[in-house]
Amino acid sequence: MLALLTRRFGDLDAADDAVQDALITALTAWQSGVPESPAAWLYTVARNTLIDQLRRDRASRRRLHEAAPELTAHHTTAEQEEEDDLIMDASSLGDERLRLLLLCCHPALDRDTQVALTLRLAGGLTAAEVAAAYLLPEATLTQRVVRAKRKIREAGMPLSIPANLDERVDALLRVLYLIFNEGYLSRGNAHVTRVDLITEAIRLTRQVVDELPASAEAEGLLALELYHHARSGTRVDALGELVLLENQDRTGWNLDEITEANARLHSAMARMSPGPYQVQAIIAGHHANARTAADTDWAAIAELYAQLGRMAPNPVVELNRAVAISMADGPLAGLAVLDRLTGLDEYHLFHATRGELLARAGRPAAESFERARQLTSNEAERRHLERRATEVAS
Amino acid sequence: MEFMILIHGDESSPRLAPGDPGFEEFMGSWMAYNQMLIEGGHWVSGANLAPTITATTLRHTPGQAPEIVDGPFAETKEQFGGYYLISAENLDEAIELAKKLPMDSGSLEIRPVAFRPDAA
């Protein structure tokens, strides 16, 4: 089957992946009954995967060639064009992709526009898909992209590898992580069908890692995303309720993804260029590699959050450190850290965390859960907090 | 390309006058910036403007004669105080040059010049 697909599509790796995917799909699909011709079933599923992939690759190539000349047409001087031609000759398609990604995340564009452009031009999404992912009317999204393209063209924004590459890569990684988080956090929202922002973010991060093999932070971000994605199937139960990390079914975590994340993190850290994404990946790795919740090395995680806070001071990091300390040294130690925290009064997770720690310390906690519930709009989270408020009150 | 850097700052904040301690250093940093633009081939034009109390706005409404308004266009905390007209390869270079302005408050607006009749 693999040979057949390889001959038909001329790409062994892709064919291999498609067959593996088909087998995994079969595991769940065949639970309700094995089809009459299992081989034909598998072949069809694998072939369809490959055709989809080809179509997507072709669309992305076409978009690139359409987008890039249009975006540069109005401000290239003859000299610059010559120089660009030289670079183009020596470069691969991947280099063009990186330039396009960097342009989409240019600091002269606002954050929402960066996200929209990245998904629309560099990613493989249609305007309708991006709009749906962010719960926006399609016209608003289209308008945003049209305006951004005009600004890029008329304000003289270059499609070249910038001189301050590190700074610009930071901005690009921030956008990719934002997209990933949007996908991750919206998972609990069962009533809305969204395109898979998580998969898209991981795919784009892989491209950046391939193009910037020297960037430890890009690979650190990829490891972080893979660790989270490996656990995403167990975050919500069959009823759409949130499952806390300590209660998640660890046998449901994707071991292949955790293994890849471990290798990516190892490779990133070997470059001896630490950064916030690598530290967050190390933390996620501690969770992902702990066989049971009780095996988690909370003291190490608390120290990592302290390190992260020193790299990028942020009260949310301090909140996470409080949780880790409470797990290592008891709820009172965690509450002591929370009491020194300011600026999170409007953040629902601050009150949810406070509620959990108060409950564990045997103190009244219902009020904190109720305050947290009022501050979030995510339905699954609201139900969870309501349940906790009732549990601790009884 | 040519870019216009519009310098916005708070006029009411105290400023140094000739003879004040530190005035020489203050002026020196601006002269050094100008020199950097000239030597780098970026200089087109630049000027410090008289305070907004001297400003007059000409506001156009379609189908009507232009209205002459006393004062600057918008009443905000910051006022338009000066400009540079520079030559730069693209927006990235213009931003880098604007970042070197010796300012620690206020804001700068950067816009490409669409058309300048006296341009070479």
mmCIF file with all atom_site columns, C-alpha atoms in Angstrom, chain A residues 75 77 80 106 108 151 153-158 160 162 164 167-168, chain B residues 1 3 88-96 99 110-114:
data_model
loop_
_atom_site.group_PDB
_atom_site.id
_atom_site.type_symbol
_atom_site.label_atom_id
_atom_site.label_alt_id
_atom_site.label_comp_id
_atom_site.label_asym_id
_atom_site.label_entity_id
_atom_site.label_seq_id
_atom_site.pdbx_PDB_ins_code
_atom_site.Cartn_x
_atom_site.Cartn_y
_atom_site.Cartn_z
_atom_site.occupancy
_atom_site.B_iso_or_equiv
_atom_site.pdbx_formal_charge
_atom_site.auth_seq_id
_atom_site.auth_comp_id
_atom_site.auth_asym_id
_atom_site.auth_atom_id
_atom_site.pdbx_PDB_model_num
ATOM 1  C CA . HIS A 1 75  ? 8.412  50.219 -3.412 1.00 0.00 ? 75  HIS A CA 1
ATOM 2  C CA . THR A 1 77  ? 14.014 50.222 -6.501 1.00 0.00 ? 77  THR A CA 1
ATOM 3  C CA . GLN A 1 80  ? 16.888 46.370 -4.563 1.00 0.00 ? 80  GLN A CA 1
ATOM 4  C CA . HIS A 1 106 ? 5.787  43.348 11.461 1.00 0.00 ? 106 HIS A CA 1
ATOM 5  C CA . ALA A 1 108 ? 4.081  48.406 12.479 1.00 0.00 ? 108 ALA A CA 1
ATOM 6  C CA . LYS A 1 151 ? -0.439 49.555 4.623  1.00 0.00 ? 151 LYS A CA 1
ATOM 7  C CA . ARG A 1 153 ? 2.299  48.239 0.164  1.00 0.00 ? 153 ARG A CA 1
ATOM 8  C CA . GLU A 1 154 ? 2.065  51.976 0.780  1.00 0.00 ? 154 GLU A CA 1
ATOM 9  C CA . ALA A 1 155 ? 4.035  52.436 3.999  1.00 0.00 ? 155 ALA A CA 1
ATOM 10 C CA . GLY A 1 156 ? 7.147  50.847 2.509  1.00 0.00 ? 156 GLY A CA 1
ATOM 11 C CA . MET A 1 157 ? 7.268  47.654 4.572  1.00 0.00 ? 157 MET A CA 1
ATOM 12 C CA . PRO A 1 158 ? 9.973  45.373 3.138  1.00 0.00 ? 158 PRO A CA 1
ATOM 13 C CA . SER A 1 160 ? 13.398 41.131 3.364  1.00 0.00 ? 160 SER A CA 1
ATOM 14 C CA . PRO A 1 162 ? 15.379 42.310 8.743  1.00 0.00 ? 162 PRO A CA 1
ATOM 15 C CA . ASN A 1 164 ? 17.152 43.135 13.777 1.00 0.00 ? 164 ASN A CA 1
ATOM 16 C CA . GLU A 1 167 ? 13.703 41.037 17.780 1.00 0.00 ? 167 GLU A CA 1
ATOM 17 C CA . ARG A 1 168 ? 11.492 40.242 14.798 1.00 0.00 ? 168 ARG A CA 1
ATOM 18 C CA . MET B 2 1   ? 11.648 56.419 -0.425 1.00 0.00 ? 1   MET B CA 1
ATOM 19 C CA . PHE B 2 3   ? 9.547  59.446 5.074  1.00 0.00 ? 3   PHE B CA 1
ATOM 20 C CA . ALA B 2 88  ? 15.318 55.685 3.781  1.00 0.00 ? 88  ALA B CA 1
ATOM 21 C CA . GLU B 2 89  ? 15.235 52.381 1.915  1.00 0.00 ? 89  GLU B CA 1
ATOM 22 C CA . ASN B 2 90  ? 12.014 51.230 3.579  1.00 0.00 ? 90  ASN B CA 1
ATOM 23 C CA . LEU B 2 91  ? 9.860  51.551 6.715  1.00 0.00 ? 91  LEU B CA 1
ATOM 24 C CA . ASP B 2 92  ? 12.252 49.419 8.767  1.00 0.00 ? 92  ASP B CA 1
ATOM 25 C CA . GLU B 2 93  ? 15.133 51.808 8.143  1.00 0.00 ? 93  GLU B CA 1
ATOM 26 C CA . ALA B 2 94  ? 12.881 54.833 8.779  1.00 0.00 ? 94  ALA B CA 1
ATOM 27 C CA . ILE B 2 95  ? 11.813 53.343 12.135 1.00 0.00 ? 95  ILE B CA 1
ATOM 28 C CA . GLU B 2 96  ? 15.429 52.653 13.069 1.00 0.00 ? 96  GLU B CA 1
ATOM 29 C CA . LYS B 2 99  ? 14.361 55.496 17.206 1.00 0.00 ? 99  LYS B CA 1
ATOM 30 C CA . ILE B 2 110 ? 6.124  58.170 10.536 1.00 0.00 ? 110 ILE B CA 1
ATOM 31 C CA . ARG B 2 111 ? 4.548  58.350 7.132  1.00 0.00 ? 111 ARG B CA 1
ATOM 32 C CA . PRO B 2 112 ? 5.911  57.879 3.665  1.00 0.00 ? 112 PRO B CA 1
ATOM 33 C CA . VAL B 2 113 ? 5.936  60.988 1.518  1.00 0.00 ? 113 VAL B CA 1
ATOM 34 C CA . ALA B 2 114 ? 3.547  60.382 -1.353 1.00 0.00 ? 114 ALA B CA 1
#
